Amino acid sequence: RFAVAADLVTHFSISYTDPPRHGGPEATTWASWIYGVTEVPHEGLAALGRSWARAPRLAVQGAGLRAEGYDLSQRAYILSCPEPGRPAAAACDLQASEETPLRDVVLYIKGWGDGNVAVKIDRRPVERGQGLKIGHVRTIEGTDLIIWVKQASARPVRIDLEPR
């Protein structure tokens, strides 16, 4: 929503215009702004923005998941389970580089189901906490899984997922 008067301490609106429109498939358009609060110093924000604008390519190893691409509006990689509700182990290889850096990865997995997941980064187990957050989204079609990993890299990274 827009601020009528940007004069209060709790005010967070930094824009008074409409968001830029982007062309979508089949004569559709989309628009979004992302607002956020971070502890990252301003020097680190350029790399974060670059990781969104030039997201590393993701390749899935194994039949447990299908990659559907990077959704700029969500700042997330979209994946899906070939058999909804019956996830299988898979590995996601993110081809990060200096030109396409990786920052705080989000994996949105459609049709995962209610089950949990074990996550490994470069074959090392990662426990839930400050560097790994996991949640479920209930939809009409079933239950999706969201994984957020605090990760910064300018080299390839592998994320292994195993149903629990």
mmCIF file with all atom_site columns, N, CA, C and O in Angstrom, residues 14-63:
data_model
loop_
_atom_site.group_PDB
_atom_site.id
_atom_site.type_symbol
_atom_site.label_atom_id
_atom_site.label_alt_id
_atom_site.label_comp_id
_atom_site.label_asym_id
_atom_site.label_entity_id
_atom_site.label_seq_id
_atom_site.pdbx_PDB_ins_code
_atom_site.Cartn_x
_atom_site.Cartn_y
_atom_site.Cartn_z
_atom_site.occupancy
_atom_site.B_iso_or_equiv
_atom_site.pdbx_formal_charge
_atom_site.auth_seq_id
_atom_site.auth_comp_id
_atom_site.auth_asym_id
_atom_site.auth_atom_id
_atom_site.pdbx_PDB_model_num
ATOM 1   N N  . ILE A 1 14 ? 8.817  3.163   0.326   1.00 0.00 ? 14 ILE A N  1
ATOM 2   C CA . ILE A 1 14 ? 9.899  3.948   -0.252  1.00 0.00 ? 14 ILE A CA 1
ATOM 3   C C  . ILE A 1 14 ? 9.584  4.372   -1.683  1.00 0.00 ? 14 ILE A C  1
ATOM 4   O O  . ILE A 1 14 ? 10.431 4.894   -2.368  1.00 0.00 ? 14 ILE A O  1
ATOM 5   N N  . SER A 1 15 ? 8.370  4.130   -2.114  1.00 0.00 ? 15 SER A N  1
ATOM 6   C CA . SER A 1 15 ? 8.017  4.487   -3.480  1.00 0.00 ? 15 SER A CA 1
ATOM 7   C C  . SER A 1 15 ? 6.577  4.965   -3.542  1.00 0.00 ? 15 SER A C  1
ATOM 8   O O  . SER A 1 15 ? 5.730  4.520   -2.785  1.00 0.00 ? 15 SER A O  1
ATOM 9   N N  . TYR A 1 16 ? 6.340  5.878   -4.486  1.00 0.00 ? 16 TYR A N  1
ATOM 10  C CA . TYR A 1 16 ? 4.994  6.409   -4.644  1.00 0.00 ? 16 TYR A CA 1
ATOM 11  C C  . TYR A 1 16 ? 4.460  6.186   -6.050  1.00 0.00 ? 16 TYR A C  1
ATOM 12  O O  . TYR A 1 16 ? 3.480  6.757   -6.445  1.00 0.00 ? 16 TYR A O  1
ATOM 13  N N  . THR A 1 17 ? 5.123  5.385   -6.825  1.00 0.00 ? 17 THR A N  1
ATOM 14  C CA . THR A 1 17 ? 4.681  5.127   -8.191  1.00 0.00 ? 17 THR A CA 1
ATOM 15  C C  . THR A 1 17 ? 4.292  3.667   -8.329  1.00 0.00 ? 17 THR A C  1
ATOM 16  O O  . THR A 1 17 ? 4.426  2.878   -7.399  1.00 0.00 ? 17 THR A O  1
ATOM 17  N N  . ASP A 1 18 ? 3.845  3.291   -9.502  1.00 0.00 ? 18 ASP A N  1
ATOM 18  C CA . ASP A 1 18 ? 3.517  1.893   -9.759  1.00 0.00 ? 18 ASP A CA 1
ATOM 19  C C  . ASP A 1 18 ? 4.791  1.113   -10.047 1.00 0.00 ? 18 ASP A C  1
ATOM 20  O O  . ASP A 1 18 ? 5.758  1.654   -10.597 1.00 0.00 ? 18 ASP A O  1
ATOM 21  N N  . PRO A 1 19 ? 4.813  -0.193  -9.744  1.00 0.00 ? 19 PRO A N  1
ATOM 22  C CA . PRO A 1 19 ? 6.004  -0.989  -10.049 1.00 0.00 ? 19 PRO A CA 1
ATOM 23  C C  . PRO A 1 19 ? 6.174  -1.156  -11.554 1.00 0.00 ? 19 PRO A C  1
ATOM 24  O O  . PRO A 1 19 ? 5.212  -1.060  -12.318 1.00 0.00 ? 19 PRO A O  1
ATOM 25  N N  . PRO A 1 20 ? 7.399  -1.399  -12.002 1.00 0.00 ? 20 PRO A N  1
ATOM 26  C CA . PRO A 1 20 ? 7.608  -1.616  -13.436 1.00 0.00 ? 20 PRO A CA 1
ATOM 27  C C  . PRO A 1 20 ? 6.898  -2.875  -13.912 1.00 0.00 ? 20 PRO A C  1
ATOM 28  O O  . PRO A 1 20 ? 6.835  -3.868  -13.200 1.00 0.00 ? 20 PRO A O  1
ATOM 29  N N  . ARG A 1 21 ? 6.360  -2.830  -15.106 1.00 0.00 ? 21 ARG A N  1
ATOM 30  C CA . ARG A 1 21 ? 5.654  -3.974  -15.691 1.00 0.00 ? 21 ARG A CA 1
ATOM 31  C C  . ARG A 1 21 ? 6.625  -4.778  -16.544 1.00 0.00 ? 21 ARG A C  1
ATOM 32  O O  . ARG A 1 21 ? 7.463  -4.220  -17.244 1.00 0.00 ? 21 ARG A O  1
ATOM 33  N N  . HIS A 1 22 ? 6.470  -6.104  -16.491 1.00 0.00 ? 22 HIS A N  1
ATOM 34  C CA . HIS A 1 22 ? 7.314  -7.016  -17.262 1.00 0.00 ? 22 HIS A CA 1
ATOM 35  C C  . HIS A 1 22 ? 6.419  -7.879  -18.142 1.00 0.00 ? 22 HIS A C  1
ATOM 36  O O  . HIS A 1 22 ? 5.358  -8.324  -17.701 1.00 0.00 ? 22 HIS A O  1
ATOM 37  N N  . GLY A 1 23 ? 6.862  -8.129  -19.353 1.00 0.00 ? 23 GLY A N  1
ATOM 38  C CA . GLY A 1 23 ? 6.102  -8.979  -20.261 1.00 0.00 ? 23 GLY A CA 1
ATOM 39  C C  . GLY A 1 23 ? 6.153  -10.426 -19.806 1.00 0.00 ? 23 GLY A C  1
ATOM 40  O O  . GLY A 1 23 ? 7.194  -10.936 -19.415 1.00 0.00 ? 23 GLY A O  1
ATOM 41  N N  . GLY A 1 24 ? 5.019  -11.080 -19.827 1.00 0.00 ? 24 GLY A N  1
ATOM 42  C CA . GLY A 1 24 ? 4.933  -12.484 -19.463 1.00 0.00 ? 24 GLY A CA 1
ATOM 43  C C  . GLY A 1 24 ? 4.506  -13.307 -20.663 1.00 0.00 ? 24 GLY A C  1
ATOM 44  O O  . GLY A 1 24 ? 4.405  -12.797 -21.777 1.00 0.00 ? 24 GLY A O  1
ATOM 45  N N  . PRO A 1 25 ? 4.227  -14.573 -20.451 1.00 0.00 ? 25 PRO A N  1
ATOM 46  C CA . PRO A 1 25 ? 3.811  -15.422 -21.565 1.00 0.00 ? 25 PRO A CA 1
ATOM 47  C C  . PRO A 1 25 ? 2.398  -15.080 -22.046 1.00 0.00 ? 25 PRO A C  1
ATOM 48  O O  . PRO A 1 25 ? 1.554  -14.658 -21.266 1.00 0.00 ? 25 PRO A O  1
ATOM 49  N N  . GLU A 1 26 ? 2.175  -15.262 -23.323 1.00 0.00 ? 26 GLU A N  1
ATOM 50  C CA . GLU A 1 26 ? 0.855  -15.119 -23.925 1.00 0.00 ? 26 GLU A CA 1
ATOM 51  C C  . GLU A 1 26 ? 0.148  -13.818 -23.572 1.00 0.00 ? 26 GLU A C  1
ATOM 52  O O  . GLU A 1 26 ? -0.944 -13.811 -23.033 1.00 0.00 ? 26 GLU A O  1
ATOM 53  N N  . ALA A 1 27 ? 0.767  -12.711 -23.860 1.00 0.00 ? 27 ALA A N  1
ATOM 54  C CA . ALA A 1 27 ? 0.177  -11.382 -23.693 1.00 0.00 ? 27 ALA A CA 1
ATOM 55  C C  . ALA A 1 27 ? -0.189 -11.050 -22.248 1.00 0.00 ? 27 ALA A C  1
ATOM 56  O O  . ALA A 1 27 ? -1.100 -10.268 -21.987 1.00 0.00 ? 27 ALA A O  1
ATOM 57  N N  . THR A 1 28 ? 0.491  -11.642 -21.295 1.00 0.00 ? 28 THR A N  1
ATOM 58  C CA . THR A 1 28 ? 0.283  -11.285 -19.895 1.00 0.00 ? 28 THR A CA 1
ATOM 59  C C  . THR A 1 28 ? 1.435  -10.404 -19.448 1.00 0.00 ? 28 THR A C  1
ATOM 60  O O  . THR A 1 28 ? 2.493  -10.368 -20.066 1.00 0.00 ? 28 THR A O  1
ATOM 61  N N  . THR A 1 29 ? 1.205  -9.678  -18.377 1.00 0.00 ? 29 THR A N  1
ATOM 62  C CA . THR A 1 29 ? 2.268  -8.892  -17.765 1.00 0.00 ? 29 THR A CA 1
ATOM 63  C C  . THR A 1 29 ? 2.244  -9.154  -16.265 1.00 0.00 ? 29 THR A C  1
ATOM 64  O O  . THR A 1 29 ? 1.243  -9.598  -15.715 1.00 0.00 ? 29 THR A O  1
ATOM 65  N N  . TRP A 1 30 ? 3.363  -8.850  -15.638 1.00 0.00 ? 30 TRP A N  1
ATOM 66  C CA . TRP A 1 30 ? 3.418  -8.965  -14.189 1.00 0.00 ? 30 TRP A CA 1
ATOM 67  C C  . TRP A 1 30 ? 4.242  -7.813  -13.642 1.00 0.00 ? 30 TRP A C  1
ATOM 68  O O  . TRP A 1 30 ? 5.054  -7.224  -14.341 1.00 0.00 ? 30 TRP A O  1
ATOM 69  N N  . ALA A 1 31 ? 3.976  -7.481  -12.398 1.00 0.00 ? 31 ALA A N  1
ATOM 70  C CA . ALA A 1 31 ? 4.688  -6.406  -11.738 1.00 0.00 ? 31 ALA A CA 1
ATOM 71  C C  . ALA A 1 31 ? 4.885  -6.792  -10.284 1.00 0.00 ? 31 ALA A C  1
ATOM 72  O O  . ALA A 1 31 ? 4.002  -7.394  -9.671  1.00 0.00 ? 31 ALA A O  1
ATOM 73  N N  . SER A 1 32 ? 6.034  -6.476  -9.761  1.00 0.00 ? 32 SER A N  1
ATOM 74  C CA . SER A 1 32 ? 6.259  -6.732  -8.335  1.00 0.00 ? 32 SER A CA 1
ATOM 75  C C  . SER A 1 32 ? 7.384  -5.861  -7.830  1.00 0.00 ? 32 SER A C  1
ATOM 76  O O  . SER A 1 32 ? 8.280  -5.480  -8.577  1.00 0.00 ? 32 SER A O  1
ATOM 77  N N  . TRP A 1 33 ? 7.283  -5.532  -6.580  1.00 0.00 ? 33 TRP A N  1
ATOM 78  C CA . TRP A 1 33 ? 8.361  -4.878  -5.865  1.00 0.00 ? 33 TRP A CA 1
ATOM 79  C C  . TRP A 1 33 ? 8.669  -5.768  -4.690  1.00 0.00 ? 33 TRP A C  1
ATOM 80  O O  . TRP A 1 33 ? 7.790  -6.439  -4.153  1.00 0.00 ? 33 TRP A O  1
ATOM 81  N N  . ILE A 1 34 ? 9.876  -5.749  -4.284  1.00 0.00 ? 34 ILE A N  1
ATOM 82  C CA . ILE A 1 34 ? 10.243 -6.518  -3.110  1.00 0.00 ? 34 ILE A CA 1
ATOM 83  C C  . ILE A 1 34 ? 10.803 -5.536  -2.092  1.00 0.00 ? 34 ILE A C  1
ATOM 84  O O  . ILE A 1 34 ? 11.651 -4.720  -2.419  1.00 0.00 ? 34 ILE A O  1
ATOM 85  N N  . TYR A 1 35 ? 10.267 -5.543  -0.911  1.00 0.00 ? 35 TYR A N  1
ATOM 86  C CA . TYR A 1 35 ? 10.763 -4.731  0.183   1.00 0.00 ? 35 TYR A CA 1
ATOM 87  C C  . TYR A 1 35 ? 11.367 -5.683  1.202   1.00 0.00 ? 35 TYR A C  1
ATOM 88  O O  . TYR A 1 35 ? 10.875 -6.789  1.392   1.00 0.00 ? 35 TYR A O  1
ATOM 89  N N  . GLY A 1 36 ? 12.380 -5.260  1.863   1.00 0.00 ? 36 GLY A N  1
ATOM 90  C CA . GLY A 1 36 ? 12.959 -6.122  2.875   1.00 0.00 ? 36 GLY A CA 1
ATOM 91  C C  . GLY A 1 36 ? 13.827 -5.348  3.837   1.00 0.00 ? 36 GLY A C  1
ATOM 92  O O  . GLY A 1 36 ? 14.215 -4.212  3.592   1.00 0.00 ? 36 GLY A O  1
ATOM 93  N N  . VAL A 1 37 ? 14.112 -5.986  4.932   1.00 0.00 ? 37 VAL A N  1
ATOM 94  C CA . VAL A 1 37 ? 14.988 -5.442  5.945   1.00 0.00 ? 37 VAL A CA 1
ATOM 95  C C  . VAL A 1 37 ? 16.111 -6.454  6.107   1.00 0.00 ? 37 VAL A C  1
ATOM 96  O O  . VAL A 1 37 ? 15.868 -7.658  6.172   1.00 0.00 ? 37 VAL A O  1
ATOM 97  N N  . THR A 1 38 ? 17.329 -5.974  6.153   1.00 0.00 ? 38 THR A N  1
ATOM 98  C CA . THR A 1 38 ? 18.460 -6.881  6.250   1.00 0.00 ? 38 THR A CA 1
ATOM 99  C C  . THR A 1 38 ? 19.531 -6.303  7.155   1.00 0.00 ? 38 THR A C  1
ATOM 100 O O  . THR A 1 38 ? 19.574 -5.090  7.392   1.00 0.00 ? 38 THR A O  1
ATOM 101 N N  . GLU A 1 39 ? 20.388 -7.172  7.637   1.00 0.00 ? 39 GLU A N  1
ATOM 102 C CA . GLU A 1 39 ? 21.554 -6.746  8.403   1.00 0.00 ? 39 GLU A CA 1
ATOM 103 C C  . GLU A 1 39 ? 22.788 -6.685  7.508   1.00 0.00 ? 39 GLU A C  1
ATOM 104 O O  . GLU A 1 39 ? 23.865 -6.358  7.959   1.00 0.00 ? 39 GLU A O  1
ATOM 105 N N  . VAL A 1 40 ? 22.612 -6.992  6.221   1.00 0.00 ? 40 VAL A N  1
ATOM 106 C CA . VAL A 1 40 ? 23.722 -6.990  5.275   1.00 0.00 ? 40 VAL A CA 1
ATOM 107 C C  . VAL A 1 40 ? 24.152 -5.537  5.039   1.00 0.00 ? 40 VAL A C  1
ATOM 108 O O  . VAL A 1 40 ? 23.315 -4.686  4.748   1.00 0.00 ? 40 VAL A O  1
ATOM 109 N N  . PRO A 1 41 ? 25.453 -5.249  5.147   1.00 0.00 ? 41 PRO A N  1
ATOM 110 C CA . PRO A 1 41 ? 25.893 -3.882  4.834   1.00 0.00 ? 41 PRO A CA 1
ATOM 111 C C  . PRO A 1 41 ? 25.629 -3.555  3.369   1.00 0.00 ? 41 PRO A C  1
ATOM 112 O O  . PRO A 1 41 ? 25.520 -4.455  2.535   1.00 0.00 ? 41 PRO A O  1
ATOM 113 N N  . HIS A 1 42 ? 25.544 -2.275  3.060   1.00 0.00 ? 42 HIS A N  1
ATOM 114 C CA . HIS A 1 42 ? 25.184 -1.883  1.703   1.00 0.00 ? 42 HIS A CA 1
ATOM 115 C C  . HIS A 1 42 ? 26.140 -2.443  0.658   1.00 0.00 ? 42 HIS A C  1
ATOM 116 O O  . HIS A 1 42 ? 25.754 -2.688  -0.467  1.00 0.00 ? 42 HIS A O  1
ATOM 117 N N  . GLU A 1 43 ? 27.400 -2.716  1.027   1.00 0.00 ? 43 GLU A N  1
ATOM 118 C CA . GLU A 1 43 ? 28.343 -3.298  0.063   1.00 0.00 ? 43 GLU A CA 1
ATOM 119 C C  . GLU A 1 43 ? 27.886 -4.683  -0.398  1.00 0.00 ? 43 GLU A C  1
ATOM 120 O O  . GLU A 1 43 ? 28.157 -5.098  -1.516  1.00 0.00 ? 43 GLU A O  1
ATOM 121 N N  . GLY A 1 44 ? 27.201 -5.417  0.449   1.00 0.00 ? 44 GLY A N  1
ATOM 122 C CA . GLY A 1 44 ? 26.753 -6.762  0.114   1.00 0.00 ? 44 GLY A CA 1
ATOM 123 C C  . GLY A 1 44 ? 25.470 -6.810  -0.690  1.00 0.00 ? 44 GLY A C  1
ATOM 124 O O  . GLY A 1 44 ? 25.109 -7.847  -1.241  1.00 0.00 ? 44 GLY A O  1
ATOM 125 N N  . LEU A 1 45 ? 24.767 -5.698  -0.764  1.00 0.00 ? 45 LEU A N  1
ATOM 126 C CA . LEU A 1 45 ? 23.482 -5.695  -1.461  1.00 0.00 ? 45 LEU A CA 1
ATOM 127 C C  . LEU A 1 45 ? 23.631 -5.825  -2.975  1.00 0.00 ? 45 LEU A C  1
ATOM 128 O O  . LEU A 1 45 ? 22.763 -6.376  -3.631  1.00 0.00 ? 45 LEU A O  1
ATOM 129 N N  . ALA A 1 46 ? 24.741 -5.344  -3.525  1.00 0.00 ? 46 ALA A N  1
ATOM 130 C CA . ALA A 1 46 ? 24.955 -5.471  -4.973  1.00 0.00 ? 46 ALA A CA 1
ATOM 131 C C  . ALA A 1 46 ? 25.043 -6.937  -5.369  1.00 0.00 ? 46 ALA A C  1
ATOM 132 O O  . ALA A 1 46 ? 24.455 -7.362  -6.371  1.00 0.00 ? 46 ALA A O  1
ATOM 133 N N  . ALA A 1 47 ? 25.766 -7.729  -4.581  1.00 0.00 ? 47 ALA A N  1
ATOM 134 C CA . ALA A 1 47 ? 25.873 -9.161  -4.879  1.00 0.00 ? 47 ALA A CA 1
ATOM 135 C C  . ALA A 1 47 ? 24.524 -9.855  -4.721  1.00 0.00 ? 47 ALA A C  1
ATOM 136 O O  . ALA A 1 47 ? 24.179 -10.741 -5.507  1.00 0.00 ? 47 ALA A O  1
ATOM 137 N N  . LEU A 1 48 ? 23.739 -9.442  -3.728  1.00 0.00 ? 48 LEU A N  1
ATOM 138 C CA . LEU A 1 48 ? 22.402 -10.019 -3.561  1.00 0.00 ? 48 LEU A CA 1
ATOM 139 C C  . LEU A 1 48 ? 21.533 -9.695  -4.766  1.00 0.00 ? 48 LEU A C  1
ATOM 140 O O  . LEU A 1 48 ? 20.876 -10.570 -5.326  1.00 0.00 ? 48 LEU A O  1
ATOM 141 N N  . GLY A 1 49 ? 21.548 -8.444  -5.202  1.00 0.00 ? 49 GLY A N  1
ATOM 142 C CA . GLY A 1 49 ? 20.776 -8.054  -6.384  1.00 0.00 ? 49 GLY A CA 1
ATOM 143 C C  . GLY A 1 49 ? 21.230 -8.793  -7.629  1.00 0.00 ? 49 GLY A C  1
ATOM 144 O O  . GLY A 1 49 ? 20.415 -9.216  -8.446  1.00 0.00 ? 49 GLY A O  1
ATOM 145 N N  . ARG A 1 50 ? 22.534 -8.976  -7.777  1.00 0.00 ? 50 ARG A N  1
ATOM 146 C CA . ARG A 1 50 ? 23.058 -9.706  -8.938  1.00 0.00 ? 50 ARG A CA 1
ATOM 147 C C  . ARG A 1 50 ? 22.607 -11.164 -8.894  1.00 0.00 ? 50 ARG A C  1
ATOM 148 O O  . ARG A 1 50 ? 22.300 -11.764 -9.917  1.00 0.00 ? 50 ARG A O  1
ATOM 149 N N  . SER A 1 51 ? 22.535 -11.739 -7.690  1.00 0.00 ? 51 SER A N  1
ATOM 150 C CA . SER A 1 51 ? 22.096 -13.145 -7.582  1.00 0.00 ? 51 SER A CA 1
ATOM 151 C C  . SER A 1 51 ? 20.645 -13.296 -7.997  1.00 0.00 ? 51 SER A C  1
ATOM 152 O O  . SER A 1 51 ? 20.239 -14.364 -8.450  1.00 0.00 ? 51 SER A O  1
ATOM 153 N N  . TRP A 1 52 ? 19.836 -12.244 -7.864  1.00 0.00 ? 52 TRP A N  1
ATOM 154 C CA . TRP A 1 52 ? 18.446 -12.289 -8.310  1.00 0.00 ? 52 TRP A CA 1
ATOM 155 C C  . TRP A 1 52 ? 18.364 -12.036 -9.805  1.00 0.00 ? 52 TRP A C  1
ATOM 156 O O  . TRP A 1 52 ? 17.663 -12.737 -10.532 1.00 0.00 ? 52 TRP A O  1
ATOM 157 N N  . ALA A 1 53 ? 19.068 -11.005 -10.271 1.00 0.00 ? 53 ALA A N  1
ATOM 158 C CA . ALA A 1 53 ? 18.980 -10.618 -11.675 1.00 0.00 ? 53 ALA A CA 1
ATOM 159 C C  . ALA A 1 53 ? 19.651 -11.631 -12.596 1.00 0.00 ? 53 ALA A C  1
ATOM 160 O O  . ALA A 1 53 ? 19.235 -11.808 -13.735 1.00 0.00 ? 53 ALA A O  1
ATOM 161 N N  . ARG A 1 54 ? 20.684 -12.284 -12.106 1.00 0.00 ? 54 ARG A N  1
ATOM 162 C CA . ARG A 1 54 ? 21.426 -13.279 -12.890 1.00 0.00 ? 54 ARG A CA 1
ATOM 163 C C  . ARG A 1 54 ? 21.544 -14.565 -12.091 1.00 0.00 ? 54 ARG A C  1
ATOM 164 O O  . ARG A 1 54 ? 22.648 -14.999 -11.758 1.00 0.00 ? 54 ARG A O  1
ATOM 165 N N  . ALA A 1 55 ? 20.431 -15.127 -11.759 1.00 0.00 ? 55 ALA A N  1
ATOM 166 C CA . ALA A 1 55 ? 20.418 -16.337 -10.938 1.00 0.00 ? 55 ALA A CA 1
ATOM 167 C C  . ALA A 1 55 ? 21.214 -17.461 -11.603 1.00 0.00 ? 55 ALA A C  1
ATOM 168 O O  . ALA A 1 55 ? 21.107 -17.664 -12.815 1.00 0.00 ? 55 ALA A O  1
ATOM 169 N N  . PRO A 1 56 ? 22.007 -18.187 -10.814 1.00 0.00 ? 56 PRO A N  1
ATOM 170 C CA . PRO A 1 56 ? 22.756 -19.308 -11.380 1.00 0.00 ? 56 PRO A CA 1
ATOM 171 C C  . PRO A 1 56 ? 21.819 -20.359 -11.977 1.00 0.00 ? 56 PRO A C  1
ATOM 172 O O  . PRO A 1 56 ? 20.693 -20.548 -11.513 1.00 0.00 ? 56 PRO A O  1
ATOM 173 N N  . ARG A 1 57 ? 22.292 -21.034 -13.009 1.00 0.00 ? 57 ARG A N  1
ATOM 174 C CA . ARG A 1 57 ? 21.519 -22.112 -13.623 1.00 0.00 ? 57 ARG A CA 1
ATOM 175 C C  . ARG A 1 57 ? 21.429 -23.268 -12.636 1.00 0.00 ? 57 ARG A C  1
ATOM 176 O O  . ARG A 1 57 ? 22.381 -23.581 -11.936 1.00 0.00 ? 57 ARG A O  1
ATOM 177 N N  . LEU A 1 58 ? 20.259 -23.892 -12.571 1.00 0.00 ? 58 LEU A N  1
ATOM 178 C CA . LEU A 1 58 ? 20.038 -25.041 -11.697 1.00 0.00 ? 58 LEU A CA 1
ATOM 179 C C  . LEU A 1 58 ? 19.802 -26.278 -12.553 1.00 0.00 ? 58 LEU A C  1
ATOM 180 O O  . LEU A 1 58 ? 19.005 -26.244 -13.486 1.00 0.00 ? 58 LEU A O  1
ATOM 181 N N  . ALA A 1 59 ? 20.522 -27.351 -12.232 1.00 0.00 ? 59 ALA A N  1
ATOM 182 C CA . ALA A 1 59 ? 20.319 -28.640 -12.901 1.00 0.00 ? 59 ALA A CA 1
ATOM 183 C C  . ALA A 1 59 ? 19.993 -29.667 -11.822 1.00 0.00 ? 59 ALA A C  1
ATOM 184 O O  . ALA A 1 59 ? 20.635 -29.696 -10.774 1.00 0.00 ? 59 ALA A O  1
ATOM 185 N N  . VAL A 1 60 ? 18.986 -30.491 -12.077 1.00 0.00 ? 60 VAL A N  1
ATOM 186 C CA . VAL A 1 60 ? 18.569 -31.516 -11.112 1.00 0.00 ? 60 VAL A CA 1
ATOM 187 C C  . VAL A 1 60 ? 19.155 -32.856 -11.517 1.00 0.00 ? 60 VAL A C  1
ATOM 188 O O  . VAL A 1 60 ? 19.037 -33.263 -12.673 1.00 0.00 ? 60 VAL A O  1
ATOM 189 N N  . GLN A 1 61 ? 19.771 -33.525 -10.552 1.00 0.00 ? 61 GLN A N  1
ATOM 190 C CA . GLN A 1 61 ? 20.293 -34.876 -10.746 1.00 0.00 ? 61 GLN A CA 1
ATOM 191 C C  . GLN A 1 61 ? 19.346 -35.844 -10.047 1.00 0.00 ? 61 GLN A C  1
ATOM 192 O O  . GLN A 1 61 ? 19.018 -35.642 -8.881  1.00 0.00 ? 61 GLN A O  1
ATOM 193 N N  . GLY A 1 62 ? 18.912 -36.866 -10.743 1.00 0.00 ? 62 GLY A N  1
ATOM 194 C CA . GLY A 1 62 ? 17.990 -37.841 -10.168 1.00 0.00 ? 62 GLY A CA 1
ATOM 195 C C  . GLY A 1 62 ? 16.581 -37.594 -10.646 1.00 0.00 ? 62 GLY A C  1
ATOM 196 O O  . GLY A 1 62 ? 16.235 -36.511 -11.123 1.00 0.00 ? 62 GLY A O  1
ATOM 197 N N  . ALA A 1 63 ? 15.745 -38.607 -10.504 1.00 0.00 ? 63 ALA A N  1
ATOM 198 C CA . ALA A 1 63 ? 14.371 -38.539 -11.000 1.00 0.00 ? 63 ALA A CA 1
ATOM 199 C C  . ALA A 1 63 ? 13.396 -38.014 -9.957  1.00 0.00 ? 63 ALA A C  1
ATOM 200 O O  . ALA A 1 63 ? 12.209 -37.916 -10.219 1.00 0.00 ? 63 ALA A O  1
#
